[in-house]
Short mmCIF file of C-alpha atoms and ligand atoms in Angstrom, two decimals:
data_model
loop_
_atom_site.label_atom_id
_atom_site.label_comp_id
_atom_site.label_asym_id
_atom_site.label_seq_id
_atom_site.Cartn_x
_atom_site.Cartn_y
_atom_site.Cartn_z
CA MET V 1 54.55 148.74 52.42
CA GLU V 2 51.77 149.92 54.65
CA ASN V 3 49.64 147.10 55.99
CA SER V 4 47.97 147.31 59.35
CA ASN V 5 45.89 144.15 58.87
CA ARG V 6 48.10 141.22 59.73
CA PRO V 7 46.06 138.26 60.98
CA ARG V 8 49.18 136.14 60.40
CA ARG V 9 50.81 137.88 63.39
CA MET V 10 48.97 135.65 65.85
CA ARG V 11 49.62 132.55 63.78
CA LYS V 12 53.38 132.99 64.02
CA ASP V 13 54.04 131.21 67.32
CA GLU V 14 52.65 128.11 68.92
CA PHE V 15 51.71 129.99 72.12
CA SER V 16 49.58 132.54 70.24
CA ARG V 17 48.06 129.86 68.02
CA ARG V 18 47.00 128.12 71.21
CA LEU V 19 45.51 131.31 72.64
CA MET V 20 43.64 131.98 69.40
CA ARG V 21 42.18 128.49 69.15
CA GLU V 22 38.39 128.72 69.03
CA HIS V 23 37.27 125.10 69.22
CA HIS V 24 38.35 122.17 71.32
CA LEU V 25 37.40 118.55 71.11
CA ARG V 26 37.95 116.35 74.10
CA THR V 27 37.74 112.61 74.49
CA ASP V 28 34.89 113.53 76.87
CA ASP V 29 32.81 114.50 73.84
CA LEU V 30 32.94 111.11 72.12
CA ILE V 31 30.82 107.98 72.09
CA TYR V 32 32.17 104.72 70.68
CA PRO V 33 29.66 102.50 68.79
CA VAL V 34 30.30 98.74 69.10
CA PHE V 35 28.90 95.63 67.40
CA VAL V 36 28.13 92.76 69.73
CA MET V 37 27.36 89.13 68.86
CA GLU V 38 26.74 85.81 70.58
CA GLY V 39 29.61 83.48 71.43
CA HIS V 40 32.75 83.27 73.45
CA GLN V 41 36.15 84.75 72.54
CA LYS V 42 34.84 85.48 69.07
CA GLU V 43 35.58 88.42 66.85
CA GLU V 44 35.07 89.08 63.17
CA ALA V 45 36.47 91.84 61.00
CA ILE V 46 34.08 93.98 58.94
CA PRO V 47 35.70 94.42 55.52
CA SER V 48 34.11 97.79 54.77
CA MET V 49 35.15 99.17 58.19
CA PRO V 50 38.89 98.55 58.60
CA GLY V 51 39.88 98.19 62.24
CA ILE V 52 36.28 97.66 63.46
CA LYS V 53 35.10 94.26 64.61
CA ARG V 54 32.03 92.40 65.71
CA GLN V 55 32.80 90.94 69.12
CA SER V 56 31.26 88.45 71.51
CA ALA V 57 30.13 89.79 74.89
CA ASP V 58 33.28 88.75 76.78
CA LEU V 59 35.47 90.65 74.32
CA ILE V 60 33.12 93.66 74.40
CA ILE V 61 33.91 93.86 78.13
CA ASP V 62 37.61 94.22 77.23
CA THR V 63 36.78 96.89 74.67
CA ALA V 64 34.63 98.69 77.25
CA LYS V 65 37.48 98.62 79.79
CA GLU V 66 39.83 100.02 77.15
CA CYS V 67 37.35 102.83 76.37
CA PHE V 68 37.01 103.64 80.05
CA LYS V 69 40.80 103.79 80.47
CA LEU V 70 41.07 106.06 77.44
CA GLY V 71 38.53 108.44 79.00
CA ILE V 72 35.69 107.79 76.54
CA PRO V 73 32.50 108.44 78.58
CA ALA V 74 30.12 106.01 76.87
CA ILE V 75 29.66 103.27 74.30
CA ALA V 76 26.66 102.59 72.05
CA LEU V 77 25.68 98.95 71.54
CA PHE V 78 24.42 97.42 68.29
CA PRO V 79 23.50 93.72 68.21
CA VAL V 80 24.19 91.08 65.55
CA ILE V 81 21.09 88.91 65.84
CA ASP V 82 21.04 85.29 64.73
CA VAL V 83 18.88 84.85 61.59
CA ASN V 84 16.84 82.18 63.38
CA LEU V 85 15.69 84.79 65.90
CA LYS V 86 14.56 87.31 63.29
CA THR V 87 10.76 87.27 62.92
CA GLU V 88 7.98 89.27 61.35
CA ASP V 89 6.92 90.58 64.80
CA ALA V 90 10.48 91.23 66.10
CA LYS V 91 9.68 89.68 69.47
CA GLU V 92 13.35 89.01 70.23
CA ALA V 93 13.73 92.81 70.50
CA TYR V 94 12.17 92.77 73.98
CA ASN V 95 13.33 89.39 75.23
CA PRO V 96 14.63 90.17 78.75
CA LYS V 97 17.22 87.39 78.26
CA GLY V 98 18.18 88.61 74.78
CA LEU V 99 21.69 89.57 73.71
CA ILE V 100 21.46 93.30 74.50
CA PRO V 101 20.02 93.00 78.05
CA ARG V 102 22.67 90.36 78.86
CA VAL V 103 25.52 92.51 77.54
CA VAL V 104 24.22 95.62 79.31
CA ALA V 105 24.09 93.75 82.61
CA LEU V 106 27.64 92.43 82.10
CA LEU V 107 28.94 95.89 81.28
CA LYS V 108 27.29 97.37 84.36
CA GLN V 109 28.87 94.62 86.43
CA HIS V 110 32.40 94.92 85.01
CA VAL V 111 32.72 98.59 83.97
CA PRO V 112 30.01 100.33 86.01
CA GLN V 113 31.21 103.88 85.40
CA LEU V 114 31.14 103.63 81.62
CA GLY V 115 27.88 104.97 80.15
CA VAL V 116 25.90 102.39 78.19
CA ILE V 117 23.65 103.50 75.35
CA THR V 118 21.35 101.07 73.56
CA ASP V 119 19.77 101.30 70.13
CA VAL V 120 15.99 101.20 70.08
CA ALA V 121 14.78 100.05 66.64
CA LEU V 122 13.62 96.75 65.23
CA ASP V 123 15.81 96.29 62.14
CA PRO V 124 18.22 93.72 63.64
CA TYR V 125 15.20 91.69 64.83
CA THR V 126 12.78 91.74 61.88
CA SER V 127 12.93 89.05 59.20
CA HIS V 128 12.38 91.78 56.56
CA GLY V 129 15.01 94.17 57.94
CA GLN V 130 12.76 97.21 58.37
CA ASP V 131 12.96 99.24 61.61
CA GLY V 132 9.31 98.51 62.42
CA LEU V 133 6.37 96.16 61.91
CA ILE V 134 4.95 96.07 58.38
CA ASP V 135 1.49 95.58 56.88
CA ALA V 136 0.65 93.36 53.89
CA SER V 137 1.91 96.00 51.46
CA GLY V 138 5.25 96.32 53.27
CA TYR V 139 4.42 99.73 54.79
CA VAL V 140 6.00 100.28 58.20
CA LEU V 141 3.20 100.77 60.73
CA ASN V 142 3.78 103.63 63.14
CA ASP V 143 1.76 103.13 66.32
CA GLU V 144 2.03 99.33 66.30
CA THR V 145 5.82 99.72 66.03
CA VAL V 146 5.93 102.22 68.88
CA GLU V 147 4.20 99.62 71.11
CA VAL V 148 7.11 97.24 70.48
CA LEU V 149 9.78 99.93 70.85
CA ILE V 150 8.39 100.76 74.28
CA LYS V 151 8.82 97.14 75.40
CA GLN V 152 12.31 97.04 73.88
CA ALA V 153 13.42 100.23 75.65
CA LEU V 154 12.01 99.03 78.95
CA SER V 155 13.92 95.72 78.68
CA HIS V 156 17.13 97.72 78.14
CA ALA V 157 16.42 100.05 81.07
CA LYS V 158 15.67 97.09 83.36
CA ALA V 159 19.02 95.54 82.40
CA GLY V 160 20.76 98.79 83.42
CA ALA V 161 21.10 100.85 80.24
CA ASP V 162 21.88 104.48 81.09
CA ILE V 163 20.50 105.96 77.89
CA VAL V 164 18.18 104.51 75.26
CA ALA V 165 18.58 105.82 71.73
CA PRO V 166 15.59 105.36 69.43
CA SER V 167 16.90 105.29 65.84
CA ASP V 168 13.64 104.20 64.23
CA MET V 169 12.10 107.59 63.25
CA MET V 170 8.53 106.60 64.20
CA ASP V 171 6.26 109.53 65.07
CA GLY V 172 5.58 110.13 68.76
CA ARG V 173 8.00 107.55 70.09
CA ILE V 174 9.99 109.85 72.35
CA GLY V 175 6.91 110.86 74.36
CA TYR V 176 5.64 107.30 74.69
CA LEU V 177 9.10 106.02 75.69
CA ARG V 178 9.50 108.78 78.27
CA ASP V 179 6.10 107.93 79.82
CA GLU V 180 6.79 104.20 79.88
CA LEU V 181 10.21 104.68 81.47
CA ASP V 182 8.82 107.12 84.06
CA ASN V 183 5.86 104.88 84.91
CA ASN V 184 8.24 102.01 85.60
CA GLY V 185 10.60 103.89 87.88
CA PHE V 186 13.21 104.68 85.22
CA GLU V 187 12.89 108.45 85.31
CA ASN V 188 16.69 108.73 85.28
CA THR V 189 17.16 106.68 82.13
CA GLY V 190 18.07 109.18 79.40
CA ILE V 191 16.79 109.38 75.84
CA MET V 192 19.09 110.22 72.97
CA ALA V 193 16.74 110.83 70.05
CA TYR V 194 17.84 110.12 66.52
CA THR V 195 16.00 113.29 65.55
CA ALA V 196 17.09 114.01 62.01
CA LYS V 197 17.97 110.67 60.52
CA TYR V 198 18.23 110.69 56.78
CA ALA V 199 17.58 107.75 54.46
CA ARG V 200 20.87 107.60 52.71
CA ALA V 201 23.58 105.47 51.27
CA PHE V 202 26.06 106.03 54.08
CA TYR V 203 24.70 103.27 56.35
CA GLY V 204 25.86 100.52 53.98
CA PRO V 205 28.86 99.21 55.97
CA PHE V 206 26.82 99.22 59.22
CA ARG V 207 24.12 97.10 57.60
CA ASP V 208 26.87 94.71 56.44
CA ALA V 209 28.19 94.59 59.98
CA LEU V 210 24.81 93.62 61.42
CA ASN V 211 23.37 91.83 58.40
CA SER V 212 20.40 94.17 58.84
CA ALA V 213 19.79 95.61 55.37
CA PRO V 214 16.11 95.69 54.37
CA LYS V 215 15.31 92.60 52.30
CA LYS V 216 13.16 94.68 50.02
CA GLY V 217 12.44 98.36 49.54
CA ASP V 218 14.11 101.17 51.45
CA LYS V 219 13.48 103.32 54.54
CA LYS V 220 12.10 106.40 52.81
CA THR V 221 8.68 106.25 54.44
CA TYR V 222 10.19 106.96 57.86
CA GLN V 223 13.76 108.25 57.53
CA MET V 224 14.05 111.80 56.17
CA ASP V 225 14.58 112.94 52.60
CA PHE V 226 18.14 114.17 52.08
CA ARG V 227 16.77 117.18 50.24
CA ASN V 228 15.21 118.63 53.42
CA THR V 229 16.49 120.84 56.21
CA ARG V 230 13.48 122.64 57.72
CA GLU V 231 11.80 119.30 58.33
CA ALA V 232 14.65 118.53 60.73
CA LEU V 233 13.59 121.50 62.84
CA LEU V 234 10.06 120.12 63.04
CA GLU V 235 11.39 116.70 64.12
CA ALA V 236 13.62 118.42 66.68
CA GLU V 237 10.76 120.45 68.10
CA LEU V 238 8.69 117.31 68.56
CA ASP V 239 11.51 115.31 70.17
CA TYR V 240 12.43 118.22 72.41
CA ASN V 241 8.84 118.73 73.56
CA GLU V 242 8.33 115.00 74.09
CA GLY V 243 11.27 114.91 76.50
CA ALA V 244 14.45 113.98 74.63
CA ASP V 245 17.68 114.64 76.55
CA PHE V 246 19.81 114.83 73.39
CA LEU V 247 19.00 115.51 69.74
CA MET V 248 21.02 113.64 67.16
CA VAL V 249 21.75 114.29 63.50
CA LYS V 250 22.73 111.35 61.33
CA PRO V 251 24.71 111.04 59.11
CA ALA V 252 26.98 113.83 60.32
CA LEU V 253 29.49 115.05 57.75
CA HIS V 254 27.01 115.37 54.94
CA TYR V 255 24.47 117.16 57.18
CA MET V 256 26.51 119.84 58.92
CA ASP V 257 23.96 122.53 58.02
CA VAL V 258 21.37 120.52 59.96
CA ILE V 259 23.69 120.20 62.97
CA LYS V 260 24.20 123.96 62.91
CA SER V 261 20.52 124.80 62.69
CA LEU V 262 19.61 122.46 65.57
CA LYS V 263 22.45 123.89 67.64
CA ASP V 264 21.18 127.42 67.03
CA SER V 265 17.60 126.55 67.99
CA PHE V 266 17.73 124.12 70.93
CA ASN V 267 19.42 124.34 74.29
CA ILE V 268 20.03 120.66 74.85
CA PRO V 269 23.13 118.79 73.65
CA ILE V 270 23.34 118.09 69.95
CA ALA V 271 24.94 114.80 68.95
CA ALA V 272 26.26 113.95 65.49
CA TYR V 273 26.64 110.35 64.30
CA HIS V 274 29.70 110.08 62.08
CA VAL V 275 28.30 106.99 60.39
CA SER V 276 29.87 103.85 59.01
CA GLY V 277 29.95 105.03 55.38
CA GLU V 278 31.58 108.31 56.34
CA CYS V 279 34.27 106.45 58.28
CA ALA V 280 34.69 103.96 55.42
CA MET V 281 35.40 106.79 52.96
CA LEU V 282 38.20 108.12 55.12
CA SER V 283 39.59 104.68 55.96
CA ALA V 284 39.67 103.67 52.31
CA ALA V 285 41.57 106.79 51.25
CA CYS V 286 44.03 106.34 54.13
CA LYS V 287 44.54 102.66 53.31
CA ASN V 288 45.45 103.67 49.77
CA GLY V 289 47.95 106.19 51.05
CA TRP V 290 45.92 109.07 49.59
CA LEU V 291 45.22 110.72 52.96
CA ASP V 292 47.14 110.75 56.23
CA PHE V 293 44.81 109.25 58.88
CA ASN V 294 46.45 111.05 61.81
CA LYS V 295 45.73 114.39 60.15
CA ALA V 296 42.51 113.78 58.21
CA MET V 297 40.66 112.04 61.04
CA PRO V 298 40.96 114.82 63.67
CA GLU V 299 40.26 117.45 61.01
CA THR V 300 37.07 115.56 60.17
CA LEU V 301 35.93 115.37 63.80
CA PHE V 302 36.72 119.06 64.36
CA SER V 303 34.58 120.00 61.36
CA LEU V 304 31.62 118.46 63.20
CA ARG V 305 32.53 120.36 66.34
CA ARG V 306 32.64 123.67 64.40
CA ALA V 307 29.24 122.86 62.90
CA GLY V 308 27.92 122.67 66.47
CA ALA V 309 28.09 119.04 67.55
CA ASP V 310 28.45 118.80 71.33
CA ILE V 311 28.83 115.02 71.15
CA ILE V 312 30.18 112.87 68.32
CA LEU V 313 29.47 109.18 67.87
CA THR V 314 32.39 107.84 65.88
CA TYR V 315 34.11 104.56 65.12
CA PHE V 316 37.35 106.57 65.46
CA ALA V 317 36.72 107.45 69.13
CA LYS V 318 39.54 105.22 70.43
CA ASP V 319 41.98 106.51 67.79
CA TYR V 320 41.11 110.11 68.68
CA ALA V 321 41.42 109.46 72.41
CA LYS V 322 44.94 108.10 71.88
CA MET V 323 46.09 111.20 70.01
CA ALA V 324 44.01 113.92 71.72
CA SER V 325 46.73 115.02 74.12
CA LYS V 326 49.26 115.39 71.29
CA LEU V 327 47.13 117.53 68.97
C1 PBG A 401 19.29 101.10 62.80
C2 PBG A 401 20.52 101.92 62.73
C3 PBG A 401 21.28 102.18 61.58
C4 PBG A 401 22.43 102.87 62.01
C5 PBG A 401 22.31 103.06 63.39
N1 PBG A 401 21.11 102.47 63.81
C6 PBG A 401 21.09 101.75 60.17
C7 PBG A 401 19.87 102.12 59.43
O1 PBG A 401 19.06 102.94 59.84
O2 PBG A 401 19.65 101.53 58.38
C8 PBG A 401 23.57 103.30 61.12
C9 PBG A 401 24.88 103.58 61.78
C10 PBG A 401 26.03 103.65 60.84
O3 PBG A 401 25.90 103.60 59.60
O4 PBG A 401 27.17 103.78 61.35
N2 PBG A 401 18.10 101.67 63.08
#
């Protein structure tokens, strides 16, 4: 048989498979999201996210040390806020003595080399659960919300946050945040913009984890419609021009076309948030014995890398770090 096309030739041996390998994913490329709550030596499991816990600040320090040892460059903090502190005006969001500023300061004291990223959005702090301030009809007000986000981001930067990550999807917030940080001497505090954040079902387990689901309505008037891709390019252009250091796509797995188009169009790092619901799907199948976690999880993360993600936020960051050298 005459056959000069034999791509299998280079798949025959491990050495040539290694030489042929096009994509690599290092622990260096991962960010680990964590849920922090008040208390001492307290942790609570999140049923829809097997293996993930809410932890009090002292235990978060242990988790942070573990991440640092594993080589994970940064963690992203999400607060569980006491219901009594949730108000219509979200004023706890910029309390300099609030949970997030305290945890950031502790992290910087105990694990100074680990990058600390904070979430800038009002949903954990509002009594209604929306990411911003609302008017009488329940509509989320843009510019009034940005005023609060600016104060929130500044309180994080003052506590020592390395990067602030606005996940609220208000118009113009990147530019206003950049100005406010610069005017207060925080020109080296980075901004990771949740650029293309879609209003979808895959945030369910996260909202359970933080008890932050909107009490009524949804987030469609600010998060993007899952039917759109070009709109993501417009959002990216705005965030890029307003001074974002990173552009993020969220969710990740279900939006790989969006990751790819941002990667092709912008020369700053593209981050993908492998969100709670996407992790829950995989965890559930693995728990049932339908998928093998040690194979399906890295394959999932690599799919995001092939799509163009430079950085992946994933609840599986520690698991990946432990197996990365053996892959
Ligand atoms: C809040 C925020 C959400 C997530 C990150 N920041 C939830 C939402 O927008 O409703 C979701 C993360 C995840 O699902 O893992 N602004």
